[in-house]
Amino acid sequence: MILKNGRYMKTMFNFLFVFFCFMTTSLKSENAPVTAAGIITNATTGTGAVVVPVTVKNFVSIGSFALTMSYMANRAAYVSATPHTSFPGMTVVNSVVGTQGTLVITWPQTPGGVTLPDETRLLSLTFTYISGNVALDWDLSTNACKYYKYSAGSYIQLNDLPKPSYYLNGGISNRGAPVTFAPVINNPAPGALAVPVTVNNFTSVGAMTLTLEFNQAVLSYQNCTPTSSIASTFAAGTQIGPNGKMLLVMSFYGNATLANGSTLVTINFIYSTATATGSALDWYDTGSSCEYTNVSGYPYLDMPTADYYKNGLIYSQYAPKVWLPVKTNALPSGSLSLPLFVNSFNNVKSFNLSYEYDPAVMSYSGFTPGSSFGSALTVTDSPSGSKRKIVLAWTGASSTTLPDGTLMATMNFAYISGTTTLAWLVNDATSCRFNDAIGNAYYDVPKTTYYQDGLVASHVAPQTAAGNVSATAGQQVTVPLRVFHYSNIGLFALALDYDPSVLTYQSASLVPALGGSFTAATAGLGRILLNWSGTAASLADSSTLVNLVFTYNGGATTLAWFDDGASCRYAESAAGASLYDLPRTFYYVNGYVGPSPLAANFVAGTPTDDYAANVTLNDQTTGGPATWNWTISPSTYYFLGGTTAASQNPQVHFTSNGAYTVTLIVTRGTAGSIRVRTDYLYIGTPGLWTGITSTDWNTGSNWHNYQVPPASVNVTIPAAAANWPHKTGNLTLGALCGNVSVEGAAKLYVEGNMTINPGYTLTCTGAGSLYIAGNWANSGVFNAGTSTVEFYGPSDTYILGGAASETFYYMALSKANATVFVQRNLFITGP
């Protein structure tokens, strides 16, 4: 048995990592902050050389607190504490009894309360490191650690149960635990399979326990062979774990050192694809279930778990990836067609796909199968609690491989109003799965990697971004709050947190264009509350909504949005429902004041072809970003070459023509920055008329690539179009556009003069029609085909040109009280 001082330390780190990733927006100020002691794994023995940060999250309107921490005084000597400057009167009292030291940290009751952005350092503890591994453990007894919120003159003790969820232990060491690797093995042959587990930094290990989780339906455990250095005391055995999967528990004790990359153990399985095609090899870590100690029995620090225990995978093939669309401009009481695309569709014999939607928002009206699936694809729509469930099922005649971006089906709905997520049902093994030739599911864990949810709405919240600003200590600094996609907004409420030791709030001013009623208030130190209501209005992308003015005191702080659902929201009117704004990090982008601010930026490479283009997005952010999150609208695209929305320079393939808006959000720590390029990429065939919006030549969406063609682009008017183009004013080939081709029976209306400049050609390939209201001037080439040139309108028309003659196939006149003057030889070749 391996004993660990501070047993909860790593267990609760794992829990809180998930907790913060997925539940941040649900944290309420009625709960205590989460307080985390730092983990130092490179300690040196110099006097006062180790500084351990104590950081906080959800630190809202705190009026007082008391914290008690224990440490090993024979392994580290406490030197001093440096409190955050917003806490005058904070005391740290150190006492030592035997080998145990105790730190009591208190801050007395202070009116007003203090709010801090997440990850702010509450204080720093300085130690002199002596040797070994030092646990820094919070005292989890009833009143040893507690927080009080200041509210309306009262101090309210905040909930902090279960205690390990709110007080995260730390540690000090001159090294971390070994790093343990489970392998990734692709497409092994069914039968005997040897799986090596390798290690780095395996030095002076006195004992270990490792627990590996696997799918016993795919891998049948046979035995485990350790390296010779640990063989004499090695033991291994299996048991069913709480997730229903098998756990392999391995242990040894002694004293061992291995070179980096050495095989620690070889696990022997029988690999079977009888029921599935893959199994994860996941380290199962509850604290002591994955742990290394030194020869004295003290655990090596191994947090966060993911840095020390690297999961593996055994699979024959990954499942395809399928995504539901995101549509945020649905028309109330209108029809709605939602395409469903798939990638990596390789050797698939059948699939079952299920997702839910809200029937109060839209109603199902049918589907059109993709050509690759045809009548073998079935779709059912049925109740599912308060939602409805769509199930797509298909079984092919044989195993099928399809190109990336293949259309599976177009789902048709009648849109009513409101917002609904389109959520894949991924909490069981059967609702969403792709199968091989004998019905075994391809590997698709975690499910969210393979099944991407969608959204339908007529109106979502704007994106709101706090500025990134550098400043000079002692001077005022203005921080803009900018908005994107700010359309028909009649109310907003915003809450922004900052470090009051870095910034002293002065004022807030609303952009004058909005008018209405605006208030700005502070909720104690460190939080600003902004509220506005008025006549619904719209602002251009990147407009400043509010300017905040601070005095900059030095240092750095995140400007962090606080969103509990009501504290950050937008509505169309004061009485209207809140607009959809999840995930929070997409709609509310944190800012920063201090040295080296972030500035998100990017450029796109040139599309590889006119349609179904491949484009590389190249990050040009300054300020040292650590993460990238790309969003493209509309959602008819997918990523190539192993890149994802989180890649720095992703490769993108577009599956539909149109104008695409690209958004990049970058982060560094808790600070963020956003760059939005609206209608940045025009994907489609340049110069190809579709007329899907109207007859107006100058409307971008009437062209295949959503861009009115410039002078350098040739124009094609196809025989089938939703509307025929009308050019207001003159149409000059060689100035307004390039050559023009009117195909088949297509029509072109020019409400001014038609001019063909030298070197340019107007071609009618069939019995099309040209309607000209002004003059005809041809100094280039006109290929008439079997077309009709009809002159209309109330004004006189002149047929001009640089050549001696002009040839029409057929000419018609529909002028009232006007004349056509022919100033050259005119030949009519038709009937």
Coordinates of N, CA and C in Angstrom, one line a residue, residues 669-765:
G669 N -3.5 32.3 -21.0 CA -4.0 32.3 -19.6 C -5.5 32.6 -19.7
T670 N -6.0 33.5 -18.8 CA -7.4 33.8 -18.9 C -7.7 35.0 -19.7
A671 N -6.7 35.6 -20.3 CA -6.9 36.8 -21.2 C -7.2 36.3 -22.6
G672 N -8.0 37.0 -23.4 CA -8.4 36.6 -24.7 C -8.3 37.8 -25.7
S673 N -8.4 37.5 -27.0 CA -8.5 38.6 -28.0 C -9.3 38.0 -29.1
I674 N -10.0 38.8 -29.9 CA -10.9 38.3 -31.0 C -10.6 39.1 -32.2
R675 N -10.6 38.4 -33.4 CA -10.6 39.1 -34.7 C -11.7 38.5 -35.5
V676 N -12.6 39.3 -36.0 CA -13.7 38.9 -36.9 C -13.5 39.5 -38.2
R677 N -13.5 38.7 -39.3 CA -13.5 39.2 -40.6 C -14.9 38.8 -41.3
T678 N -15.8 39.8 -41.4 CA -17.1 39.5 -41.9 C -17.1 39.4 -43.5
D679 N -17.7 38.3 -44.0 CA -17.7 38.1 -45.4 C -16.3 38.2 -46.0
Y680 N -15.4 37.5 -45.4 CA -14.0 37.5 -45.7 C -13.6 36.7 -46.9
L681 N -14.2 35.5 -46.9 CA -13.9 34.5 -48.0 C -15.1 34.4 -48.9
Y682 N -14.9 34.6 -50.2 CA -15.9 34.4 -51.2 C -15.6 33.1 -52.0
I683 N -16.4 32.1 -51.6 CA -16.2 30.8 -52.2 C -17.2 30.5 -53.3
G684 N -16.7 30.1 -54.4 CA -17.6 29.8 -55.5 C -17.0 30.2 -56.8
T685 N -17.7 30.1 -57.9 CA -17.1 30.4 -59.2 C -17.3 31.9 -59.5
P686 N -16.2 32.7 -59.6 CA -16.4 34.1 -59.9 C -17.1 34.3 -61.2
G687 N -18.0 35.3 -61.2 CA -18.7 35.7 -62.4 C -19.8 34.8 -62.8
L688 N -20.2 33.8 -62.0 CA -21.3 33.0 -62.4 C -22.6 33.5 -61.7
W689 N -23.6 33.9 -62.6 CA -24.8 34.5 -62.1 C -25.7 33.3 -61.6
T690 N -26.3 33.5 -60.4 CA -27.3 32.6 -59.9 C -28.7 33.2 -59.7
G691 N -28.7 34.5 -59.4 CA -30.0 35.2 -59.2 C -30.8 34.7 -58.1
I692 N -30.2 34.1 -57.1 CA -31.0 33.5 -56.0 C -31.7 34.5 -55.1
T693 N -31.2 35.8 -55.1 CA -31.8 36.8 -54.2 C -32.8 37.7 -54.9
S694 N -32.4 38.2 -56.1 CA -33.2 39.2 -56.8 C -32.7 39.2 -58.3
T695 N -33.1 40.3 -59.0 CA -32.6 40.5 -60.4 C -31.5 41.5 -60.4
D696 N -31.1 42.0 -59.3 CA -30.1 43.1 -59.2 C -28.7 42.6 -59.5
W697 N -28.1 43.1 -60.5 CA -26.7 42.8 -60.9 C -25.7 43.1 -59.7
N698 N -26.0 44.2 -59.0 CA -25.1 44.7 -58.0 C -25.3 44.1 -56.6
T699 N -26.1 43.1 -56.5 CA -26.3 42.4 -55.2 C -25.4 41.2 -55.2
G700 N -24.4 41.1 -54.2 CA -23.4 40.1 -54.2 C -24.0 38.7 -54.1
S701 N -25.1 38.5 -53.4 CA -25.6 37.1 -53.2 C -26.3 36.6 -54.4
N702 N -26.4 37.4 -55.5 CA -26.9 36.9 -56.8 C -25.8 36.2 -57.6
W703 N -24.6 36.3 -57.1 CA -23.5 35.6 -57.8 C -23.0 34.4 -57.1
H704 N -22.5 33.5 -57.8 CA -22.2 32.2 -57.2 C -21.2 32.3 -56.0
N705 N -20.2 33.2 -56.1 CA -19.2 33.4 -55.0 C -19.6 34.5 -54.1
Y706 N -20.9 35.0 -54.3 CA -21.4 36.1 -53.5 C -20.6 37.4 -53.6
Q707 N -20.0 37.6 -54.8 CA -19.2 38.8 -55.0 C -19.5 39.3 -56.4
V708 N -19.9 40.6 -56.5 CA -20.2 41.2 -57.8 C -18.9 41.2 -58.6
P709 N -18.9 40.7 -59.8 CA -17.6 40.5 -60.6 C -17.0 41.9 -60.9
P710 N -15.6 42.0 -60.7 CA -14.9 43.2 -61.1 C -14.6 43.1 -62.6
A711 N -13.8 44.1 -63.1 CA -13.5 44.2 -64.5 C -12.7 43.0 -65.0
S712 N -11.9 42.4 -64.1 CA -11.0 41.3 -64.5 C -11.7 39.9 -64.7
V713 N -13.0 39.9 -64.3 CA -13.7 38.6 -64.3 C -14.7 38.5 -65.4
N714 N -14.7 37.3 -66.1 CA -15.7 37.0 -67.1 C -17.0 36.6 -66.4
V715 N -18.1 36.9 -67.1 CA -19.4 36.7 -66.6 C -20.1 35.6 -67.4
T716 N -20.8 34.7 -66.7 CA -21.6 33.7 -67.3 C -23.0 33.7 -66.8
I717 N -24.0 33.9 -67.7 CA -25.4 33.8 -67.3 C -26.0 32.5 -67.8
P718 N -26.2 31.6 -66.9 CA -26.6 30.2 -67.3 C -28.0 30.2 -67.8
A719 N -28.3 29.1 -68.5 CA -29.7 28.9 -69.0 C -30.7 28.8 -67.9
A720 N -30.3 28.3 -66.7 CA -31.2 28.1 -65.6 C -30.8 29.0 -64.5
A721 N -31.6 30.0 -64.1 CA -31.3 30.9 -63.0 C -32.6 31.3 -62.3
A722 N -32.5 31.6 -61.0 CA -33.7 31.9 -60.3 C -34.3 33.2 -60.8
N723 N -33.5 34.2 -61.1 CA -33.9 35.4 -61.7 C -32.9 35.9 -62.8
W724 N -33.4 36.6 -63.8 CA -32.4 37.1 -64.8 C -31.8 38.4 -64.3
P725 N -30.6 38.7 -64.7 CA -29.9 39.9 -64.2 C -30.4 41.2 -64.9
H726 N -30.6 42.2 -64.1 CA -30.9 43.6 -64.6 C -29.7 44.5 -64.1
K727 N -29.1 45.1 -65.1 CA -27.9 46.0 -64.8 C -28.5 47.4 -64.8
T728 N -28.5 48.0 -63.7 CA -28.9 49.4 -63.6 C -27.8 50.3 -64.2
G729 N -28.2 51.2 -65.1 CA -27.2 52.0 -65.8 C -26.5 51.3 -66.9
N730 N -25.2 51.6 -67.2 CA -24.5 51.1 -68.3 C -23.8 49.8 -68.0
L731 N -23.6 48.9 -69.0 CA -22.8 47.7 -68.9 C -21.7 47.8 -69.9
T732 N -20.4 47.9 -69.4 CA -19.3 48.1 -70.4 C -18.4 46.9 -70.1
L733 N -18.2 46.0 -71.2 CA -17.3 44.9 -71.1 C -15.9 45.5 -71.3
G734 N -15.0 45.1 -70.3 CA -13.7 45.7 -70.3 C -13.5 46.7 -69.3
A735 N -14.6 47.2 -68.7 CA -14.5 48.2 -67.6 C -15.3 47.7 -66.4
L736 N -16.5 47.3 -66.6 CA -17.3 46.8 -65.4 C -17.0 45.4 -65.2
C737 N -16.8 44.6 -66.3 CA -16.6 43.2 -66.1 C -15.7 42.8 -67.3
G738 N -15.4 41.5 -67.5 CA -14.7 41.0 -68.6 C -15.7 40.6 -69.7
N739 N -15.4 39.4 -70.4 CA -16.3 38.9 -71.4 C -17.6 38.4 -70.7
V740 N -18.7 38.4 -71.5 CA -20.0 38.0 -71.0 C -20.5 36.9 -71.9
S741 N -21.0 35.8 -71.3 CA -21.6 34.7 -72.1 C -23.0 34.5 -71.6
V742 N -24.0 34.6 -72.5 CA -25.4 34.4 -72.2 C -25.7 33.0 -72.8
E743 N -26.0 32.0 -71.9 CA -26.1 30.7 -72.4 C -27.6 30.3 -72.6
G744 N -27.8 29.5 -73.7 CA -29.1 28.9 -73.9 C -30.1 30.0 -74.1
A745 N -31.2 29.9 -73.4 CA -32.3 30.8 -73.4 C -32.3 31.9 -72.3
A746 N -31.1 32.1 -71.7 CA -31.0 33.0 -70.7 C -31.2 34.5 -71.2
K747 N -31.5 35.4 -70.2 CA -31.8 36.7 -70.6 C -30.9 37.7 -69.8
L748 N -30.7 38.8 -70.4 CA -29.9 39.9 -69.8 C -30.5 41.2 -70.0
Y749 N -30.8 42.0 -69.0 CA -31.4 43.3 -69.1 C -30.3 44.4 -68.8
V750 N -30.2 45.4 -69.7 CA -29.3 46.5 -69.4 C -30.1 47.7 -69.5
E751 N -30.2 48.4 -68.4 CA -31.1 49.6 -68.3 C -30.4 50.9 -68.7
G752 N -29.2 50.7 -69.3 CA -28.5 51.9 -69.9 C -27.9 51.4 -71.2
N753 N -26.6 51.9 -71.4 CA -25.9 51.6 -72.7 C -25.2 50.2 -72.6
M754 N -25.2 49.5 -73.7 CA -24.4 48.2 -73.8 C -23.1 48.6 -74.6
T755 N -21.9 48.4 -74.0 CA -20.7 48.7 -74.7 C -19.8 47.6 -74.6
I756 N -19.2 47.2 -75.8 CA -18.2 46.1 -75.9 C -16.9 46.7 -76.3
N757 N -16.0 46.8 -75.3 CA -14.7 47.5 -75.6 C -13.8 46.6 -76.5
P758 N -12.8 47.2 -77.2 CA -11.9 46.4 -78.0 C -11.3 45.3 -77.2
G759 N -11.2 44.1 -77.8 CA -10.6 42.9 -77.1 C -11.5 42.1 -76.2
Y760 N -12.8 42.5 -76.2 CA -13.8 41.8 -75.3 C -14.9 41.3 -76.2
T761 N -15.6 40.2 -75.6 CA -16.5 39.5 -76.4 C -17.8 39.3 -75.6
L762 N -18.9 39.6 -76.3 CA -20.3 39.2 -75.8 C -20.8 38.1 -76.6
T763 N -21.1 36.9 -76.0 CA -21.5 35.7 -76.7 C -22.8 35.2 -76.2
C764 N -23.7 35.0 -77.2 CA -25.0 34.3 -76.9 C -24.9 32.9 -77.5
T765 N -25.0 31.9 -76.6 CA -24.7 30.5 -77.1 C -26.0 29.9 -77.7

